[in-house]
mmCIF file of C-alpha atoms and ligand atoms in Angstrom:
data_model
loop_
_atom_site.group_PDB
_atom_site.id
_atom_site.type_symbol
_atom_site.label_atom_id
_atom_site.label_comp_id
_atom_site.label_asym_id
_atom_site.label_seq_id
_atom_site.Cartn_x
_atom_site.Cartn_y
_atom_site.Cartn_z
ATOM 1 C CA UNK D 243 -3.914 30.457 10.546
ATOM 2 C CA UNK D 244 -6.439 28.664 8.356
ATOM 3 C CA UNK D 245 -7.774 29.576 4.942
ATOM 4 C CA UNK D 246 -11.456 30.158 4.401
ATOM 5 C CA UNK D 247 -12.103 27.123 2.211
ATOM 6 C CA UNK D 248 -15.766 26.970 1.333
ATOM 7 C CA UNK D 249 -17.771 24.265 3.059
ATOM 8 C CA UNK D 250 -18.973 22.912 -0.306
ATOM 9 C CA UNK D 251 -15.350 21.892 -1.003
ATOM 10 C CA UNK D 252 -14.550 20.614 2.474
ATOM 11 C CA UNK D 253 -17.739 18.537 2.573
ATOM 12 C CA UNK D 254 -16.508 16.531 -0.417
ATOM 13 C CA UNK D 255 -13.198 15.604 1.205
ATOM 14 C CA UNK D 256 -13.331 11.967 2.320
ATOM 15 C CA UNK D 257 -11.865 10.683 5.507
ATOM 16 C CA UNK D 258 -8.573 9.003 4.516
ATOM 17 C CA UNK D 259 -8.083 11.054 1.309
ATOM 18 C CA UNK D 260 -4.358 11.379 0.547
ATOM 19 C CA UNK D 261 -3.128 14.734 -0.787
ATOM 20 C CA UNK D 262 0.252 16.079 -1.762
ATOM 21 C CA UNK D 263 2.095 19.334 -2.316
ATOM 22 C CA UNK D 264 4.600 18.910 -5.165
ATOM 23 C CA UNK D 265 6.840 21.915 -5.792
ATOM 24 C CA UNK D 266 9.687 21.893 -8.311
ATOM 25 C CA UNK D 267 13.025 23.129 -6.952
ATOM 26 C CA UNK D 268 13.562 25.297 -10.030
ATOM 27 C CA UNK D 269 13.030 28.548 -8.142
ATOM 28 C CA UNK D 270 12.037 29.898 -4.745
ATOM 29 C CA UNK D 271 8.542 29.302 -3.412
ATOM 30 C CA UNK D 272 6.334 32.373 -3.843
ATOM 31 C CA UNK D 273 3.084 33.460 -2.228
ATOM 32 C CA UNK D 274 1.117 31.407 -4.745
ATOM 33 C CA UNK D 275 2.940 28.270 -3.547
ATOM 34 C CA UNK D 276 2.296 29.301 0.045
ATOM 35 C CA UNK D 277 -1.435 29.485 -0.708
ATOM 36 C CA UNK D 278 -1.385 26.150 -2.531
ATOM 37 C CA UNK D 279 0.523 24.438 0.283
ATOM 38 C CA UNK D 280 -1.871 25.828 2.886
ATOM 39 C CA UNK D 281 -4.882 24.857 0.794
ATOM 40 C CA UNK D 282 -3.546 21.291 0.503
ATOM 41 C CA UNK D 283 -2.600 21.186 4.164
ATOM 42 C CA UNK D 284 -6.114 22.149 5.169
ATOM 43 C CA UNK D 285 -7.717 19.587 2.846
ATOM 44 C CA UNK D 286 -5.351 17.022 4.362
ATOM 45 C CA UNK D 287 -6.461 18.025 7.864
ATOM 46 C CA UNK D 288 -10.107 17.562 6.804
ATOM 47 C CA UNK D 289 -9.239 14.035 5.609
ATOM 48 C CA UNK D 290 -7.435 13.215 8.848
ATOM 49 C CA UNK D 291 -4.165 12.509 7.015
ATOM 50 C CA UNK D 292 -0.794 14.245 6.810
ATOM 51 C CA UNK D 293 -0.117 16.087 3.553
ATOM 52 C CA UNK D 294 2.567 14.373 1.469
ATOM 53 C CA UNK D 295 5.496 16.445 0.173
ATOM 54 C CA UNK D 296 6.990 15.531 -3.180
ATOM 55 C CA UNK D 297 9.970 17.245 -4.765
ATOM 56 C CA UNK D 298 9.407 17.353 -8.553
ATOM 57 C CA UNK D 299 13.066 17.363 -9.512
ATOM 58 C CA UNK D 300 13.322 15.387 -12.762
ATOM 59 C CA UNK D 301 14.506 18.353 -14.808
ATOM 60 C CA UNK D 302 18.120 18.410 -13.678
ATOM 61 C CA UNK D 303 18.928 21.408 -15.881
ATOM 62 C CA UNK D 304 16.479 23.633 -14.002
ATOM 63 C CA UNK D 305 16.346 22.150 -10.499
ATOM 64 C CA UNK D 306 19.007 23.290 -8.020
ATOM 65 C CA UNK D 307 19.914 22.070 -4.513
ATOM 66 C CA UNK D 308 19.637 25.566 -2.986
ATOM 67 C CA UNK D 309 16.036 25.862 -4.214
ATOM 68 C CA UNK D 310 15.323 22.468 -2.693
ATOM 69 C CA UNK D 311 16.826 23.517 0.657
ATOM 70 C CA UNK D 312 14.726 26.684 0.525
ATOM 71 C CA UNK D 313 11.525 24.644 0.074
ATOM 72 C CA UNK D 314 12.124 22.843 3.377
ATOM 73 C CA UNK D 315 13.251 25.987 5.124
ATOM 74 C CA UNK D 316 10.310 28.107 3.905
ATOM 75 C CA UNK D 317 7.694 25.456 4.705
ATOM 76 C CA UNK D 318 9.220 25.096 8.170
ATOM 77 C CA UNK D 319 9.221 28.874 8.689
ATOM 78 C CA UNK D 320 5.578 29.071 7.655
ATOM 79 C CA UNK D 321 4.662 26.178 9.964
ATOM 80 C CA UNK D 322 3.345 24.016 7.109
ATOM 81 C CA UNK D 323 3.832 20.399 8.163
ATOM 82 C CA UNK D 324 3.929 17.251 6.025
ATOM 83 C CA UNK D 325 4.432 13.510 6.325
ATOM 84 C CA UNK D 326 7.930 12.391 7.298
ATOM 85 C CA UNK D 327 8.542 10.371 4.135
ATOM 86 C CA UNK D 328 9.435 12.790 1.340
ATOM 87 C CA UNK D 329 9.344 11.562 -2.233
ATOM 88 C CA UNK D 330 11.908 12.714 -4.778
ATOM 89 C CA UNK D 331 10.545 12.321 -8.274
ATOM 90 C CA UNK D 332 14.042 11.871 -9.773
ATOM 91 C CA UNK D 333 14.560 8.695 -7.724
ATOM 92 C CA UNK D 334 11.743 6.886 -9.504
ATOM 93 C CA UNK D 335 12.621 7.220 -13.171
ATOM 94 C CA UNK D 336 12.817 3.414 -13.433
ATOM 95 C CA UNK D 337 9.011 3.360 -13.095
ATOM 96 C CA UNK D 338 8.804 5.670 -16.125
ATOM 97 C CA UNK D 339 11.047 3.310 -18.086
ATOM 98 C CA UNK D 340 8.801 0.368 -17.248
ATOM 99 C CA UNK D 341 5.697 2.359 -18.235
ATOM 100 C CA UNK D 342 7.287 3.335 -21.550
ATOM 101 C CA UNK D 343 8.170 -0.285 -22.334
ATOM 102 C CA UNK D 344 4.599 -1.328 -21.519
ATOM 103 C CA UNK D 345 2.948 1.464 -23.531
ATOM 104 C CA UNK D 346 5.248 0.798 -26.481
ATOM 105 C CA UNK D 347 4.382 -2.915 -26.376
ATOM 106 C CA UNK D 348 0.715 -1.868 -26.471
ATOM 107 C CA UNK D 349 1.480 0.413 -29.449
ATOM 108 C CA UNK D 350 0.085 3.408 -27.567
ATOM 109 C CA UNK D 351 3.269 5.497 -27.890
ATOM 110 C CA UNK D 352 5.951 5.906 -30.541
ATOM 111 C CA UNK D 353 9.553 7.041 -30.491
ATOM 112 C CA UNK D 354 10.165 10.485 -31.905
ATOM 113 C CA UNK D 355 13.542 11.340 -33.362
ATOM 114 C CA UNK D 356 12.938 15.019 -33.934
ATOM 115 C CA UNK D 357 15.396 17.356 -32.262
ATOM 116 C CA UNK D 358 14.060 19.525 -29.465
ATOM 117 C CA UNK D 359 13.956 22.468 -31.879
ATOM 118 C CA UNK D 360 12.119 20.541 -34.588
ATOM 119 C CA UNK D 361 9.659 19.250 -32.018
ATOM 120 C CA UNK D 362 8.980 22.648 -30.519
ATOM 121 C CA UNK D 363 8.377 24.109 -34.020
ATOM 122 C CA UNK D 364 5.961 21.290 -34.626
ATOM 123 C CA UNK D 365 4.129 21.685 -31.314
ATOM 124 C CA UNK D 366 3.612 25.371 -31.959
ATOM 125 C CA UNK D 367 1.386 24.236 -34.855
ATOM 126 C CA UNK D 368 -0.591 21.601 -32.940
ATOM 127 C CA UNK D 369 -2.940 20.706 -35.788
ATOM 128 C CA UNK D 370 0.064 19.102 -37.456
ATOM 129 C CA UNK D 371 1.230 17.341 -34.356
ATOM 130 C CA UNK D 372 0.685 13.750 -35.351
ATOM 131 C CA UNK D 373 3.163 11.181 -36.577
ATOM 132 C CA UNK D 374 6.030 13.565 -36.298
ATOM 133 C CA UNK D 375 8.621 11.344 -37.866
ATOM 134 C CA UNK D 376 6.886 11.879 -41.174
ATOM 135 C CA UNK D 377 8.600 15.263 -41.071
ATOM 136 C CA UNK D 378 11.889 13.433 -41.595
ATOM 137 C CA UNK D 379 12.947 11.777 -44.830
ATOM 138 C CA UNK D 380 13.282 7.969 -44.555
ATOM 139 C CA UNK D 381 17.065 8.460 -44.735
ATOM 140 C CA UNK D 382 17.102 11.041 -41.907
ATOM 141 C CA UNK D 383 14.929 8.798 -39.755
ATOM 142 C CA UNK D 384 17.128 5.770 -40.352
ATOM 143 C CA UNK D 385 20.285 7.719 -39.568
ATOM 144 C CA UNK D 386 18.845 8.961 -36.310
ATOM 145 C CA UNK D 387 17.517 5.538 -35.317
ATOM 146 C CA UNK D 388 20.962 4.090 -35.920
ATOM 147 C CA UNK D 389 22.767 6.849 -34.037
ATOM 148 C CA UNK D 390 23.081 6.926 -30.254
ATOM 149 C CA UNK D 391 20.320 9.562 -30.138
ATOM 150 C CA UNK D 392 17.710 8.637 -27.517
ATOM 151 C CA UNK D 393 14.174 9.178 -28.810
ATOM 152 C CA UNK D 394 11.468 11.148 -27.065
ATOM 153 C CA UNK D 395 8.212 9.196 -26.697
ATOM 154 C CA UNK D 396 4.844 10.528 -27.796
ATOM 155 C CA UNK D 397 1.289 9.344 -27.350
ATOM 156 C CA UNK D 398 -0.097 7.633 -30.442
ATOM 157 C CA UNK D 399 -3.466 9.336 -30.239
ATOM 158 C CA UNK D 400 -4.943 7.742 -33.369
ATOM 159 C CA UNK D 401 -4.648 4.339 -31.633
ATOM 160 C CA UNK D 402 -5.614 5.631 -28.218
ATOM 161 C CA UNK D 403 -8.826 7.171 -29.563
ATOM 162 C CA UNK D 404 -9.995 3.717 -30.632
ATOM 163 C CA UNK D 405 -9.746 2.456 -27.050
ATOM 164 C CA UNK D 406 -10.679 5.350 -24.803
ATOM 165 C CA UNK D 407 -14.132 6.889 -24.788
ATOM 166 C CA UNK D 408 -16.151 8.810 -22.254
ATOM 167 C CA UNK D 409 -13.204 9.826 -20.082
ATOM 168 C CA UNK D 410 -14.068 12.145 -17.208
ATOM 169 C CA UNK D 411 -12.303 13.732 -14.274
ATOM 170 C CA UNK D 412 -14.002 14.719 -11.065
ATOM 171 C CA UNK D 413 -13.003 18.040 -9.577
ATOM 172 C CA UNK D 414 -14.289 19.186 -6.191
ATOM 173 C CA UNK D 415 -14.276 22.780 -7.390
ATOM 174 C CA UNK D 416 -14.941 22.537 -11.123
ATOM 175 C CA UNK D 417 -17.321 19.558 -11.022
ATOM 176 C CA UNK D 418 -17.430 16.602 -13.399
ATOM 177 C CA UNK D 419 -15.296 17.328 -16.476
ATOM 178 C CA UNK D 420 -15.664 15.476 -19.731
ATOM 179 C CA UNK D 421 -12.449 14.838 -21.662
ATOM 180 C CA UNK D 422 -12.719 14.907 -25.428
ATOM 181 C CA UNK D 423 -9.868 12.604 -26.573
ATOM 182 C CA UNK D 424 -10.305 13.882 -30.126
ATOM 183 C CA UNK D 425 -8.798 17.201 -29.149
ATOM 184 C CA UNK D 426 -5.635 15.794 -27.548
ATOM 185 C CA UNK D 427 -2.447 15.934 -29.677
ATOM 186 C CA UNK D 428 0.389 13.395 -29.614
ATOM 187 C CA UNK D 429 1.813 14.696 -26.345
ATOM 188 C CA UNK D 430 5.455 14.000 -25.449
ATOM 189 C CA UNK D 431 5.366 11.767 -22.371
ATOM 190 C CA UNK D 432 9.110 11.144 -22.151
ATOM 191 C CA UNK D 433 11.782 13.676 -23.013
ATOM 192 C CA UNK D 434 14.901 12.279 -24.650
ATOM 193 C CA UNK D 435 17.177 13.827 -21.997
ATOM 194 C CA UNK D 436 15.177 12.633 -18.960
ATOM 195 C CA UNK D 437 13.385 9.475 -20.052
ATOM 196 C CA UNK D 438 10.199 10.805 -18.455
ATOM 197 C CA UNK D 439 8.162 13.989 -18.303
ATOM 198 C CA UNK D 440 6.177 15.988 -15.796
ATOM 199 C CA UNK D 441 3.008 14.270 -17.110
ATOM 200 C CA UNK D 442 4.244 10.704 -16.757
ATOM 201 C CA UNK D 443 6.217 11.041 -13.533
ATOM 202 C CA UNK D 444 3.334 12.854 -11.847
ATOM 203 C CA UNK D 445 0.816 10.166 -12.735
ATOM 204 C CA UNK D 446 3.158 7.366 -11.612
ATOM 205 C CA UNK D 447 4.220 9.069 -8.403
ATOM 206 C CA UNK D 448 0.675 10.035 -7.432
ATOM 207 C CA UNK D 449 -0.295 6.396 -7.893
ATOM 208 C CA UNK D 450 2.746 5.007 -6.059
ATOM 209 C CA UNK D 451 2.124 7.222 -3.044
ATOM 210 C CA UNK D 452 -1.609 6.470 -2.909
ATOM 211 C CA UNK D 453 -2.732 10.028 -3.688
ATOM 212 C CA UNK D 454 -6.528 10.079 -3.962
ATOM 213 C CA UNK D 455 -7.083 13.836 -4.170
ATOM 214 C CA UNK D 456 -4.814 16.022 -6.313
ATOM 215 C CA UNK D 457 -4.891 19.625 -5.110
ATOM 216 C CA UNK D 458 -3.119 22.362 -7.072
ATOM 217 C CA UNK D 459 -3.689 25.687 -8.825
ATOM 218 C CA UNK D 460 -6.034 25.888 -11.774
ATOM 219 C CA UNK D 461 -3.108 26.784 -14.056
ATOM 220 C CA UNK D 462 -2.716 22.994 -14.180
ATOM 221 C CA UNK D 463 -6.315 22.208 -15.177
ATOM 222 C CA UNK D 464 -5.081 21.796 -18.745
ATOM 223 C CA UNK D 465 -2.824 18.841 -17.832
ATOM 224 C CA UNK D 466 -5.723 16.743 -16.537
ATOM 225 C CA UNK D 467 -6.769 15.264 -19.934
ATOM 226 C CA UNK D 468 -3.325 13.781 -20.665
ATOM 227 C CA UNK D 469 -2.888 12.631 -17.065
ATOM 228 C CA UNK D 470 -6.287 10.900 -17.166
ATOM 229 C CA UNK D 471 -5.366 9.234 -20.484
ATOM 230 C CA UNK D 472 -2.119 7.941 -18.958
ATOM 231 C CA UNK D 473 -3.950 6.632 -15.897
ATOM 232 C CA UNK D 474 -6.372 4.712 -18.114
ATOM 233 C CA UNK D 475 -3.671 3.310 -20.397
ATOM 234 C CA UNK D 476 -1.605 2.175 -17.404
ATOM 235 C CA UNK D 477 -4.591 0.768 -15.508
ATOM 236 C CA UNK D 478 -4.150 3.156 -12.549
ATOM 237 C CA UNK D 479 -6.926 4.223 -10.233
ATOM 238 C CA UNK D 480 -8.023 7.769 -10.997
ATOM 239 C CA UNK D 481 -7.694 10.344 -8.238
ATOM 240 C CA UNK D 482 -10.165 13.172 -7.707
ATOM 241 C CA UNK D 483 -8.984 16.740 -8.194
ATOM 242 C CA UNK D 484 -9.352 20.134 -6.551
ATOM 243 C CA UNK D 485 -7.898 22.901 -8.738
ATOM 244 C CA UNK D 486 -8.040 26.112 -6.742
ATOM 245 C CA UNK D 487 -7.993 29.648 -8.116
ATOM 246 C CA UNK D 488 -4.597 31.296 -8.308
ATOM 247 C CA UNK D 489 -4.002 34.165 -5.958
ATOM 248 C CA UNK D 490 -2.994 37.402 -7.661
ATOM 249 C CA UNK D 491 -0.519 40.150 -6.814
ATOM 250 C CA UNK D 492 -1.526 43.800 -6.431
ATOM 251 C CA UNK D 493 -1.307 44.225 -10.211
ATOM 252 C CA UNK D 494 -3.813 41.410 -10.665
ATOM 253 C CA UNK D 495 -1.155 39.065 -12.110
ATOM 254 C CA UNK D 496 -0.474 35.524 -10.968
ATOM 255 C CA UNK D 497 2.759 34.899 -9.117
ATOM 256 C CA UNK D 498 5.613 33.453 -11.127
ATOM 257 C CA UNK D 499 9.028 32.210 -10.096
ATOM 258 C CA UNK D 500 10.707 34.968 -12.096
ATOM 259 C CA UNK D 501 9.218 37.603 -9.719
ATOM 260 C CA UNK D 502 12.067 36.985 -7.309
ATOM 261 C CA UNK D 503 11.180 39.895 -5.095
ATOM 262 C CA UNK D 504 8.039 38.047 -4.061
ATOM 263 C CA UNK D 505 9.755 34.751 -3.206
ATOM 264 C CA UNK D 506 9.178 33.689 0.410
ATOM 265 C CA UNK D 507 12.973 33.448 0.709
ATOM 266 C CA UNK D 508 13.323 37.133 -0.193
ATOM 267 C CA UNK D 509 10.436 38.250 2.006
ATOM 268 C CA UNK D 510 12.169 36.515 4.897
ATOM 269 C CA UNK D 511 15.462 38.192 4.014
ATOM 270 C CA UNK D 512 13.650 41.531 4.187
ATOM 271 C CA UNK D 513 12.825 40.669 7.789
ATOM 272 C CA UNK D 514 9.187 39.686 7.376
ATOM 273 C CA UNK D 515 7.776 37.420 10.051
ATOM 274 C CA UNK D 516 5.616 34.400 9.402
ATOM 275 C CA UNK D 517 2.515 36.427 10.261
ATOM 276 C CA UNK D 518 3.578 39.262 7.913
ATOM 277 C CA UNK D 519 3.917 36.778 5.056
ATOM 278 C CA UNK D 520 0.630 35.056 5.785
ATOM 279 C CA UNK D 521 -1.060 38.433 6.018
ATOM 280 C CA UNK D 522 0.363 39.413 2.634
ATOM 281 C CA UNK D 523 -0.845 36.134 1.162
ATOM 282 C CA UNK D 524 -4.346 36.704 2.564
ATOM 283 C CA UNK D 525 -4.402 40.170 1.024
ATOM 284 C CA UNK D 526 -3.469 38.634 -2.330
ATOM 285 C CA UNK D 527 -6.180 36.023 -1.918
ATOM 286 C CA UNK D 528 -8.600 38.913 -1.412
ATOM 287 C CA UNK D 529 -7.666 40.143 -4.919
ATOM 288 C CA UNK D 530 -9.454 37.081 -6.263
ATOM 289 C CA UNK D 531 -12.457 38.003 -8.372
HETATM 290 N N1 LIG U 1069 5.612 20.412 -9.775
HETATM 291 C C1 LIG U 1069 4.522 21.125 -10.352
HETATM 292 C C2 LIG U 1069 4.732 22.620 -10.193
HETATM 293 O O1 LIG U 1069 5.547 23.023 -9.367
HETATM 294 C C3 LIG U 1069 3.168 20.772 -9.759
HETATM 295 C C4 LIG U 1069 2.827 19.372 -10.021
HETATM 296 C C5 LIG U 1069 1.396 19.013 -9.712
HETATM 297 O O2 LIG U 1069 0.832 19.504 -8.720
HETATM 298 O O3 LIG U 1069 0.860 18.204 -10.451
HETATM 299 O O4 LIG U 1069 4.089 23.384 -10.870
#
C-alpha cells in the first residue's frame, strides 16, 4: 500500500536524499507513527535510498525495552522496511559531550544550576527565561557549583543573537521559513541527568547519519528554530524538512501514546491484520481537513 503523497512534495525529493524514522521507545507505536513511517518510507523510495531507523532512547526513565521490541515487531508486521544499520541515540552521548565542550568554549551556552522544578517554573514564564542563575543568590550558586550537582546547559541567546542573522529552514510542505532568533529563549540543550537533550542529540545524530531530509509530523515544526541554531553553531550542514500533517482519530484529535487502545500493538492483539490496520490509518488520514 502506498500513501497519496502529492506530486508537488515528491517532485522536490532529490535522488540520494537520506531520510529517517526516529521513534522513542517510551510507548507503543500508534496509527500516527504508522502514517509517519509510511510517509518517510515513501519519500525514501522516491530518493532511491533505504529509510534509516533511529531509536531515540536517551531518556532512560521513560524508554523501556518492551516498547523498543514492539517498534521492530510492529514495523515488521506492517511491512515497513529500513536500512540494516539501526542507530541508538543513547550510544552516542559522547558526541553531545564534545558539542557541549565546544559550545561552552565559544561562550554560546552556560551551565544552569537550577533544579528541575525551579527550571520548569522559570520556563513556564518564558519572558523571564534568560540568565537563569540570576534567580539564585551568589551563595546558593556557589554552593551548587561546588557540590556534585551536574549542571544543565542552556543556550546563551544574547551572545548567539550577535552572530546569527537571517536563519531559514526549507520545508518541502511549508516552504521557506524565516527564523527570528530574537524570539528564541535560552533553551536547555543538555539535561543534567542525561548530558544531552532531544534537540542536541537529534541534530548530532541526523548529521552523523547523513540525513538530508528530515520527515516528521508538524507537531515538531516548533523545534526547527533551535535545531537550526544548533546546526549553525556547530557548523553542520542543514537538512531540508518535510513536516506532514498529523492524522486524526474519529474525534478529530491527534494520536497520543497515552491512547493505548489505539497502539498498533493493541490493534494486533485484537486480531487486526496488516490490511485492517492500514485501512484504519487511511480512514484517519481522510479525517484531515
Ligand atoms: N523521537 C521523536 C518522537 O518520537 C521524533 C524525533 C524527530 O523526528 O525529530 O517524537
